[in-house]
């Protein structure tokens, strides 16, 4: 995609797929993250866990400082409503970076 897109996979208590949602689409350099909408959707779907993901149209697979900040904010907000953030994925073409595997989501 030519612009950043922020998405979420919602999972039940057995980590089974409930729903995939595109939550926002932005510019080639950023996409707004509406944490309240993410939490609202998790509650609506009775999700127990979430995996968030976004693409980097510019081609760099490394997380930006903003990516790390958003990950911390999402984890905190979901924790308040007792929904686990399992991972934050960055996608560039066919390549994916897992922030959990990098030790940045615990």
Short mmCIF file of C-alpha atoms in Angstrom, two decimals:
data_model
loop_
_atom_site.label_atom_id
_atom_site.label_comp_id
_atom_site.label_asym_id
_atom_site.label_seq_id
_atom_site.Cartn_x
_atom_site.Cartn_y
_atom_site.Cartn_z
CA UNK A 1 0.00 0.00 0.00
CA UNK A 2 1.28 3.50 -0.71
CA UNK A 3 0.13 4.79 2.70
CA UNK A 4 0.50 3.49 6.24
CA UNK A 5 -2.35 1.37 7.49
CA UNK A 6 -2.87 0.41 11.16
CA UNK A 7 -4.72 -2.87 11.71
CA UNK A 8 -5.61 -5.30 14.47
CA UNK A 9 -6.31 -9.00 14.84
CA UNK A 10 -8.73 -9.73 17.67
CA UNK A 11 -8.45 -13.09 19.43
CA UNK A 12 -10.56 -14.97 21.97
CA UNK A 13 -9.45 -16.58 25.25
CA UNK A 14 -8.00 -19.55 23.29
CA UNK A 15 -6.09 -17.21 20.93
CA UNK A 16 -8.49 -18.16 18.16
CA UNK A 17 -9.19 -15.57 15.47
CA UNK A 18 -12.30 -13.42 15.96
CA UNK A 19 -11.88 -10.57 13.49
CA UNK A 20 -9.40 -8.51 11.47
CA UNK A 21 -9.97 -4.75 11.38
CA UNK A 22 -8.26 -1.94 9.52
CA UNK A 23 -8.45 0.80 12.12
CA UNK A 24 -6.89 3.68 10.20
CA UNK A 25 -5.17 4.66 6.99
CA UNK A 26 -2.85 7.62 6.79
CA UNK A 27 -0.09 9.07 4.66
CA UNK A 28 3.05 7.44 3.23
CA UNK A 29 4.86 8.34 6.48
CA UNK A 30 2.29 7.87 9.24
CA UNK A 31 -1.10 6.56 10.21
CA UNK A 32 -3.19 7.82 13.10
CA UNK A 33 -3.66 5.34 15.93
CA UNK A 34 -6.97 5.73 17.70
CA UNK A 35 -6.38 3.73 20.87
CA UNK A 36 -9.91 4.36 22.08
CA UNK A 37 -11.33 2.81 18.90
CA UNK A 38 -9.03 -0.18 19.31
CA UNK A 39 -10.19 -0.69 22.91
CA UNK A 40 -13.83 -0.15 21.93
CA UNK A 41 -13.59 -2.81 19.21
CA UNK A 42 -11.86 -5.24 21.59
CA UNK A 43 -14.68 -4.81 24.11
CA UNK A 44 -17.36 -5.10 21.43
CA UNK A 45 -15.87 -8.39 20.18
CA UNK A 46 -15.19 -9.71 23.72
CA UNK A 47 -11.56 -10.17 22.68
CA UNK A 48 -9.04 -11.40 25.20
CA UNK A 49 -5.99 -10.56 23.11
CA UNK A 50 -4.94 -8.34 20.22
CA UNK A 51 -2.12 -8.30 17.70
CA UNK A 52 -1.64 -4.91 16.05
CA UNK A 53 0.20 -4.32 12.80
CA UNK A 54 1.08 -1.56 10.42
CA UNK A 55 3.07 -1.23 7.24
CA UNK A 56 6.03 0.96 6.38
CA UNK A 57 5.58 2.09 2.75
CA UNK A 58 9.05 3.69 2.82
CA UNK A 59 10.65 0.25 2.99
CA UNK A 60 12.42 0.41 6.39
CA UNK A 61 11.57 -2.57 8.57
CA UNK A 62 12.96 -1.00 11.76
CA UNK A 63 10.49 0.49 14.28
CA UNK A 64 10.52 4.25 14.72
CA UNK A 65 10.46 5.94 18.12
CA UNK A 66 6.78 6.69 17.45
CA UNK A 67 6.11 2.99 16.76
CA UNK A 68 7.63 2.11 20.13
CA UNK A 69 5.68 4.86 21.90
CA UNK A 70 2.40 3.74 20.32
CA UNK A 71 3.13 0.14 21.31
CA UNK A 72 3.62 1.15 24.95
CA UNK A 73 0.41 3.24 24.89
CA UNK A 74 -1.63 0.46 23.28
CA UNK A 75 -0.33 -2.11 25.77
CA UNK A 76 -1.18 0.17 28.71
CA UNK A 77 -4.67 1.01 27.41
CA UNK A 78 -5.56 -2.61 26.62
CA UNK A 79 -4.19 -3.73 29.98
CA UNK A 80 -6.69 -1.46 31.73
CA UNK A 81 -9.56 -3.37 30.09
CA UNK A 82 -7.80 -6.74 30.66
CA UNK A 83 -6.99 -7.40 27.01
CA UNK A 84 -3.48 -8.62 26.23
CA UNK A 85 -1.34 -7.07 23.52
CA UNK A 86 0.43 -10.13 22.08
CA UNK A 87 2.51 -8.39 19.44
CA UNK A 88 2.99 -5.37 17.21
CA UNK A 89 4.05 -6.30 13.69
CA UNK A 90 5.68 -4.03 11.13
CA UNK A 91 5.19 -5.12 7.53
CA UNK A 92 7.32 -4.14 4.54
CA UNK A 93 6.41 -6.04 1.39
CA UNK A 94 6.73 -9.75 2.27
CA UNK A 95 8.91 -9.07 5.32
CA UNK A 96 7.61 -8.74 8.87
CA UNK A 97 9.24 -7.56 12.09
CA UNK A 98 7.76 -8.75 15.38
CA UNK A 99 8.29 -6.30 18.22
CA UNK A 100 7.69 -9.21 20.63
CA UNK A 101 10.50 -11.22 19.05
CA UNK A 102 12.71 -8.14 19.32
CA UNK A 103 11.93 -7.98 23.06
CA UNK A 104 9.98 -4.74 22.73
CA UNK A 105 6.57 -6.18 23.73
CA UNK A 106 6.47 -8.11 26.99
#
